[in-house]
Amino acid sequence: MYCSCEEAFRPDLRGRPVVVLSNNDGALVAVNRAAKALGVRRGEPYFRCRRLLEQHNVAVFSSNYTLYASFSARFATVVESLAPRTFVYSIDELFADASHMEGVMTPQAFGQLLRAEVLRQTTLTCGVGVAPTKTLAKLCNHAAKTWPATGGVVALSDPVRLKKLMSLVAAGDVWGVGHRTEKGLAAMGIKTALALAEMDIRLARRLYGVTLERTIRELRGEACFALEEGTGAKQQLVVSRSFGARVTQLAQMQQAVTKYATRAGEKLRQENRLAKVVTVFIRSSAYDAGGVPYSNGV
């Protein structure tokens, strides 16, 4: 979404590689499809790929979260006009109940209508996934954004077609499956979404808890997550940034810690959560070949 927001004010960027940097321009937080084709990946340190970006005339933008929040609100308004029951999941993603369209138009047609209206009213392109459960809808959305041949919309309810899609998607790309869980599943030979869907429910619950059990049930077509519900409470909340330049003054570090602690508090209040432990940590760049590695925390 971030790249699309920047392109909205620069029509000349259409078809051109675009990336958006994190706070302090430390790393890439968004890359469009043209940039991905160059081998650029989200999360990559900016200094590491800067020469490649310059060689291919990639448009590089610093983050403008005020702009992105404005587009996010407009995006949500458009979707809500077509699907009154919605749940905003993040700044660039929301869930919508499409049951009111049954008998009016097909899920595929409704997805195409949503996408067309978002483009018309906001100039943003988006992926739309329609399926019987939230986890399957996320899977369809992943397919819509991954494969251009879908036209940005994937609506599936047929079990055979859903199984085919799950066989093509990695288990780690399933909504709610974190990196640690993905590694554990891979060690058991569970590497695709289909293999995860076929995992023994009792074993999943014993090893990973009720959240993964519910994810598996959702992959099987059983709705376990309400529209306004996520995949479970977060076990930790992290607010951290890479500095664009080396920090050598204590005052700079104190200012950064104050800023990030404030942001962490805001997120906790938004989620109506409490913290038992607060940790502050720093570490030197893993890409500083000439320096002595340093890390510490309290």
Short mmCIF file of C-alpha atoms in Angstrom, two decimals:
data_model
loop_
_atom_site.label_atom_id
_atom_site.label_comp_id
_atom_site.label_asym_id
_atom_site.label_seq_id
_atom_site.Cartn_x
_atom_site.Cartn_y
_atom_site.Cartn_z
CA MET A 1 0.00 0.00 0.00
CA TYR A 2 2.79 2.45 0.87
CA CYS A 3 4.20 2.31 -2.67
CA SER A 4 0.72 2.76 -4.15
CA CYS A 5 0.20 5.85 -1.99
CA GLU A 6 3.39 7.40 -3.33
CA GLU A 7 2.43 6.49 -6.90
CA ALA A 8 -0.95 8.20 -6.45
CA PHE A 9 0.76 11.59 -6.58
CA ARG A 10 3.29 10.57 -9.21
CA PRO A 11 1.56 9.02 -12.24
CA ASP A 12 4.96 8.90 -13.93
CA LEU A 13 5.94 6.13 -11.49
CA ARG A 14 3.42 3.65 -12.89
CA GLY A 15 5.34 0.56 -13.95
CA ARG A 16 8.55 1.81 -12.39
CA PRO A 17 10.25 0.13 -9.40
CA VAL A 18 9.32 1.89 -6.14
CA VAL A 19 10.47 1.30 -2.56
CA VAL A 20 9.62 2.97 0.75
CA LEU A 21 12.11 3.20 3.60
CA SER A 22 11.58 2.86 7.35
CA ASN A 23 12.01 5.62 9.89
CA ASN A 24 15.50 7.10 9.57
CA ASP A 25 15.75 5.42 6.15
CA GLY A 26 17.33 2.34 7.70
CA ALA A 27 15.57 -0.44 5.81
CA LEU A 28 13.01 -1.15 3.10
CA VAL A 29 9.48 -1.45 4.52
CA ALA A 30 7.63 -1.65 1.21
CA VAL A 31 8.55 -2.67 -2.34
CA ASN A 32 6.27 -2.79 -5.35
CA ARG A 33 6.11 -5.65 -7.84
CA ALA A 34 8.59 -4.06 -10.26
CA ALA A 35 11.12 -3.68 -7.43
CA LYS A 36 10.61 -7.28 -6.34
CA ALA A 37 11.46 -8.37 -9.88
CA LEU A 38 14.92 -6.85 -9.36
CA GLY A 39 15.50 -9.09 -6.36
CA VAL A 40 14.80 -6.38 -3.79
CA ARG A 41 13.11 -7.64 -0.63
CA ARG A 42 11.19 -5.95 2.16
CA GLY A 43 13.23 -5.68 5.36
CA GLU A 44 16.55 -5.40 3.54
CA PRO A 45 18.92 -2.71 4.89
CA TYR A 46 18.92 0.31 2.59
CA PHE A 47 22.69 0.71 2.48
CA ARG A 48 23.04 -2.89 1.36
CA CYS A 49 20.92 -2.47 -1.78
CA ARG A 50 21.38 1.24 -2.43
CA ARG A 51 23.72 0.75 -5.39
CA LEU A 52 21.33 -1.74 -7.00
CA LEU A 53 18.44 0.68 -6.58
CA GLU A 54 20.43 3.49 -8.18
CA GLN A 55 21.53 1.28 -11.08
CA HIS A 56 17.93 0.46 -11.94
CA ASN A 57 16.55 3.96 -11.38
CA VAL A 58 14.31 2.82 -8.53
CA ALA A 59 12.18 5.55 -6.95
CA VAL A 60 13.03 5.69 -3.23
CA PHE A 61 10.77 7.39 -0.66
CA SER A 62 11.06 8.01 3.06
CA SER A 63 8.03 6.88 5.06
CA ASN A 64 5.11 9.30 5.25
CA TYR A 65 2.74 7.68 7.74
CA THR A 66 0.39 10.67 7.83
CA LEU A 67 -0.21 10.19 4.11
CA TYR A 68 -0.62 6.43 4.47
CA ALA A 69 -3.12 6.83 7.33
CA SER A 70 -5.18 9.21 5.18
CA PHE A 71 -5.31 6.72 2.30
CA SER A 72 -6.09 3.92 4.76
CA ALA A 73 -9.14 5.80 6.04
CA ARG A 74 -10.36 6.44 2.48
CA PHE A 75 -9.77 2.78 1.60
CA ALA A 76 -11.84 1.63 4.60
CA THR A 77 -14.64 4.06 3.75
CA VAL A 78 -14.94 2.67 0.22
CA VAL A 79 -15.09 -0.93 1.42
CA GLU A 80 -17.62 -0.07 4.14
CA SER A 81 -19.89 1.50 1.51
CA LEU A 82 -20.15 -1.91 -0.17
CA ALA A 83 -19.83 -4.16 2.88
CA PRO A 84 -21.15 -2.43 6.04
CA ARG A 85 -19.69 -5.04 8.43
CA THR A 86 -15.92 -4.64 8.40
CA PHE A 87 -12.97 -5.00 10.74
CA VAL A 88 -9.82 -2.94 10.16
CA TYR A 89 -6.94 -5.34 10.78
CA SER A 90 -4.03 -3.02 9.96
CA ILE A 91 -3.26 0.20 8.12
CA ASP A 92 -3.47 -1.57 4.76
CA GLU A 93 -5.80 -4.47 5.41
CA LEU A 94 -9.33 -5.16 6.59
CA PHE A 95 -11.84 -7.98 6.72
CA ALA A 96 -15.39 -7.59 5.41
CA ASP A 97 -18.53 -9.71 5.69
CA ALA A 98 -19.78 -10.43 2.17
CA SER A 99 -22.75 -12.60 3.17
CA HIS A 100 -25.20 -9.82 2.26
CA MET A 101 -24.25 -10.27 -1.41
CA GLU A 102 -25.38 -13.91 -1.58
CA GLY A 103 -27.95 -14.20 -4.36
CA VAL A 104 -27.04 -10.74 -5.65
CA MET A 105 -23.73 -11.52 -7.35
CA THR A 106 -21.01 -14.16 -7.23
CA PRO A 107 -18.13 -13.81 -4.74
CA GLN A 108 -15.75 -13.31 -7.67
CA ALA A 109 -17.89 -10.50 -9.09
CA PHE A 110 -18.16 -8.86 -5.67
CA GLY A 111 -14.39 -9.01 -5.25
CA GLN A 112 -13.92 -7.40 -8.65
CA LEU A 113 -16.44 -4.69 -7.74
CA LEU A 114 -14.59 -3.96 -4.50
CA ARG A 115 -11.26 -3.73 -6.26
CA ALA A 116 -12.63 -1.50 -9.02
CA GLU A 117 -14.28 0.91 -6.55
CA VAL A 118 -11.16 1.18 -4.41
CA LEU A 119 -9.14 1.99 -7.52
CA ARG A 120 -11.70 4.51 -8.79
CA GLN A 121 -12.13 6.38 -5.51
CA THR A 122 -8.60 6.21 -4.09
CA THR A 123 -6.35 5.33 -7.09
CA LEU A 124 -5.00 2.44 -4.98
CA THR A 125 -4.72 -1.10 -6.31
CA CYS A 126 -5.50 -3.86 -3.85
CA GLY A 127 -5.77 -7.62 -3.62
CA VAL A 128 -9.09 -9.23 -2.70
CA GLY A 129 -9.53 -12.72 -1.28
CA VAL A 130 -12.99 -14.22 -0.73
CA ALA A 131 -13.49 -17.53 1.08
CA PRO A 132 -15.62 -19.22 3.77
CA THR A 133 -13.23 -18.38 6.66
CA LYS A 134 -10.87 -15.55 7.53
CA THR A 135 -7.78 -17.76 7.27
CA LEU A 136 -8.83 -19.02 3.84
CA ALA A 137 -9.68 -15.46 2.77
CA LYS A 138 -6.16 -14.41 3.76
CA LEU A 139 -4.80 -17.32 1.74
CA CYS A 140 -6.82 -16.22 -1.29
CA ASN A 141 -5.64 -12.65 -0.79
CA HIS A 142 -2.04 -13.91 -0.75
CA ALA A 143 -2.68 -15.64 -4.08
CA ALA A 144 -4.34 -12.52 -5.52
CA LYS A 145 -1.26 -10.43 -4.74
CA THR A 146 1.28 -13.09 -5.72
CA TRP A 147 0.03 -14.19 -9.13
CA PRO A 148 -0.84 -11.40 -11.63
CA ALA A 149 -2.97 -13.81 -13.69
CA THR A 150 -5.63 -13.65 -10.96
CA GLY A 151 -6.34 -10.02 -11.77
CA GLY A 152 -6.03 -9.18 -8.10
CA VAL A 153 -9.10 -11.17 -7.05
CA VAL A 154 -9.32 -14.78 -5.86
CA ALA A 155 -12.66 -16.13 -4.63
CA LEU A 156 -12.76 -19.81 -3.72
CA SER A 157 -15.20 -22.04 -1.89
CA ASP A 158 -14.81 -25.31 -3.79
CA PRO A 159 -12.80 -27.76 -1.59
CA VAL A 160 -10.84 -29.16 -4.55
CA ARG A 161 -9.69 -25.73 -5.72
CA LEU A 162 -8.89 -24.67 -2.15
CA LYS A 163 -6.73 -27.77 -1.69
CA LYS A 164 -4.91 -26.97 -4.91
CA LEU A 165 -4.19 -23.45 -3.66
CA MET A 166 -3.04 -24.71 -0.26
CA SER A 167 -0.63 -27.11 -1.94
CA LEU A 168 1.07 -24.11 -3.60
CA VAL A 169 1.39 -21.94 -0.48
CA ALA A 170 4.06 -22.39 2.19
CA ALA A 171 2.89 -23.12 5.74
CA GLY A 172 4.74 -20.01 6.87
CA ASP A 173 2.52 -17.87 4.65
CA VAL A 174 -0.62 -18.98 6.47
CA TRP A 175 -2.17 -16.26 8.63
CA GLY A 176 -1.16 -16.75 12.26
CA VAL A 177 1.81 -19.06 11.64
CA GLY A 178 4.89 -17.30 13.00
CA HIS A 179 8.52 -17.96 12.15
CA ARG A 180 9.15 -20.17 15.18
CA THR A 181 6.05 -22.25 14.52
CA GLU A 182 6.99 -22.52 10.85
CA LYS A 183 10.40 -23.95 11.78
CA GLY A 184 8.84 -26.48 14.13
CA LEU A 185 6.31 -27.56 11.52
CA ALA A 186 9.02 -27.89 8.87
CA ALA A 187 10.97 -30.21 11.18
CA MET A 188 7.88 -32.42 11.20
CA GLY A 189 7.67 -32.37 7.40
CA ILE A 190 4.77 -29.89 7.34
CA LYS A 191 5.86 -27.34 4.76
CA THR A 192 2.70 -26.38 2.86
CA ALA A 193 -0.65 -24.97 3.87
CA LEU A 194 -2.25 -28.22 2.70
CA ALA A 195 0.01 -30.31 4.93
CA LEU A 196 -0.90 -28.02 7.82
CA ALA A 197 -4.61 -28.41 7.07
CA GLU A 198 -4.15 -32.19 7.24
CA MET A 199 -2.20 -32.09 10.53
CA ASP A 200 -3.67 -33.99 13.47
CA ILE A 201 -5.75 -31.50 15.46
CA ARG A 202 -4.87 -32.99 18.84
CA LEU A 203 -1.15 -32.90 18.09
CA ALA A 204 -1.36 -29.28 16.92
CA ARG A 205 -3.12 -28.24 20.10
CA ARG A 206 -0.67 -30.11 22.33
CA LEU A 207 2.42 -28.64 20.64
CA TYR A 208 1.25 -25.14 19.73
CA GLY A 209 -1.95 -24.43 21.62
CA VAL A 210 -5.52 -23.64 20.69
CA THR A 211 -4.60 -20.86 18.24
CA LEU A 212 -2.96 -23.23 15.74
CA GLU A 213 -5.81 -25.70 16.23
CA ARG A 214 -8.27 -22.99 15.22
CA THR A 215 -6.10 -22.04 12.25
CA ILE A 216 -6.18 -25.64 11.03
CA ARG A 217 -9.93 -25.83 11.47
CA GLU A 218 -10.27 -22.62 9.45
CA LEU A 219 -8.15 -24.12 6.68
CA ARG A 220 -10.64 -26.97 6.64
CA GLY A 221 -13.52 -24.53 6.16
CA GLU A 222 -14.74 -24.26 9.75
CA ALA A 223 -15.12 -20.64 10.84
CA CYS A 224 -13.38 -20.17 14.20
CA PHE A 225 -12.44 -16.49 14.14
CA ALA A 226 -15.20 -13.90 14.38
CA LEU A 227 -15.07 -10.94 12.00
CA GLU A 228 -13.72 -8.62 14.71
CA GLU A 229 -11.21 -11.17 16.03
CA GLY A 230 -7.53 -11.75 15.27
CA THR A 231 -5.51 -14.96 15.56
CA GLY A 232 -4.80 -14.57 19.26
CA ALA A 233 -3.26 -12.14 21.72
CA LYS A 234 0.29 -11.03 21.05
CA GLN A 235 2.89 -12.43 23.41
CA GLN A 236 5.14 -9.44 22.88
CA LEU A 237 5.06 -5.96 21.39
CA VAL A 238 8.23 -4.53 19.87
CA VAL A 239 8.91 -0.97 18.72
CA SER A 240 12.38 -0.64 17.24
CA ARG A 241 14.12 1.17 14.40
CA SER A 242 17.39 1.10 12.51
CA PHE A 243 19.26 4.39 12.66
CA GLY A 244 20.14 5.98 9.36
CA ALA A 245 23.51 7.13 10.73
CA ARG A 246 25.77 5.98 13.55
CA VAL A 247 24.64 7.28 16.96
CA THR A 248 27.52 8.70 19.00
CA GLN A 249 25.75 10.97 21.50
CA LEU A 250 23.88 9.79 24.61
CA ALA A 251 21.22 12.47 24.13
CA GLN A 252 20.37 11.06 20.70
CA MET A 253 19.91 7.59 22.16
CA GLN A 254 17.81 8.89 25.05
CA GLN A 255 15.57 10.75 22.63
CA ALA A 256 15.09 7.61 20.55
CA VAL A 257 14.30 5.44 23.59
CA THR A 258 11.75 8.00 24.80
CA LYS A 259 10.09 8.11 21.39
CA TYR A 260 9.86 4.33 21.01
CA ALA A 261 8.69 3.77 24.60
CA THR A 262 5.93 6.32 24.01
CA ARG A 263 4.88 4.53 20.83
CA ALA A 264 4.89 1.16 22.62
CA GLY A 265 2.61 2.61 25.30
CA GLU A 266 0.23 3.91 22.64
CA LYS A 267 0.02 0.47 21.03
CA LEU A 268 -0.64 -1.19 24.38
CA ARG A 269 -3.48 1.20 25.13
CA GLN A 270 -4.98 0.73 21.67
CA GLU A 271 -5.10 -3.02 22.29
CA ASN A 272 -6.26 -2.60 25.91
CA ARG A 273 -3.29 -4.66 27.11
CA LEU A 274 -0.88 -4.61 30.06
CA ALA A 275 2.82 -5.47 30.13
CA LYS A 276 4.55 -7.47 32.86
CA VAL A 277 8.08 -6.83 31.58
CA VAL A 278 9.65 -3.90 29.73
CA THR A 279 12.96 -4.44 27.93
CA VAL A 280 15.21 -1.85 26.30
CA PHE A 281 17.90 -3.16 23.97
CA ILE A 282 20.50 -1.85 21.54
CA ARG A 283 22.85 -3.56 19.14
CA SER A 284 25.33 -2.59 16.49
CA SER A 285 24.71 -3.26 12.82
CA ALA A 286 25.14 -6.85 11.72
CA TYR A 287 26.42 -5.48 8.43
CA ASP A 288 29.27 -3.41 9.90
CA ALA A 289 32.15 -5.65 8.85
CA GLY A 290 34.81 -3.32 10.23
CA GLY A 291 33.31 -2.74 13.67
CA VAL A 292 33.23 -4.75 16.88
CA PRO A 293 29.79 -6.34 17.40
CA TYR A 294 27.95 -4.97 20.42
CA SER A 295 24.57 -5.64 21.99
CA ASN A 296 23.06 -4.99 25.39
CA GLY A 297 19.72 -4.72 27.12
CA VAL A 298 18.06 -4.06 30.44
#
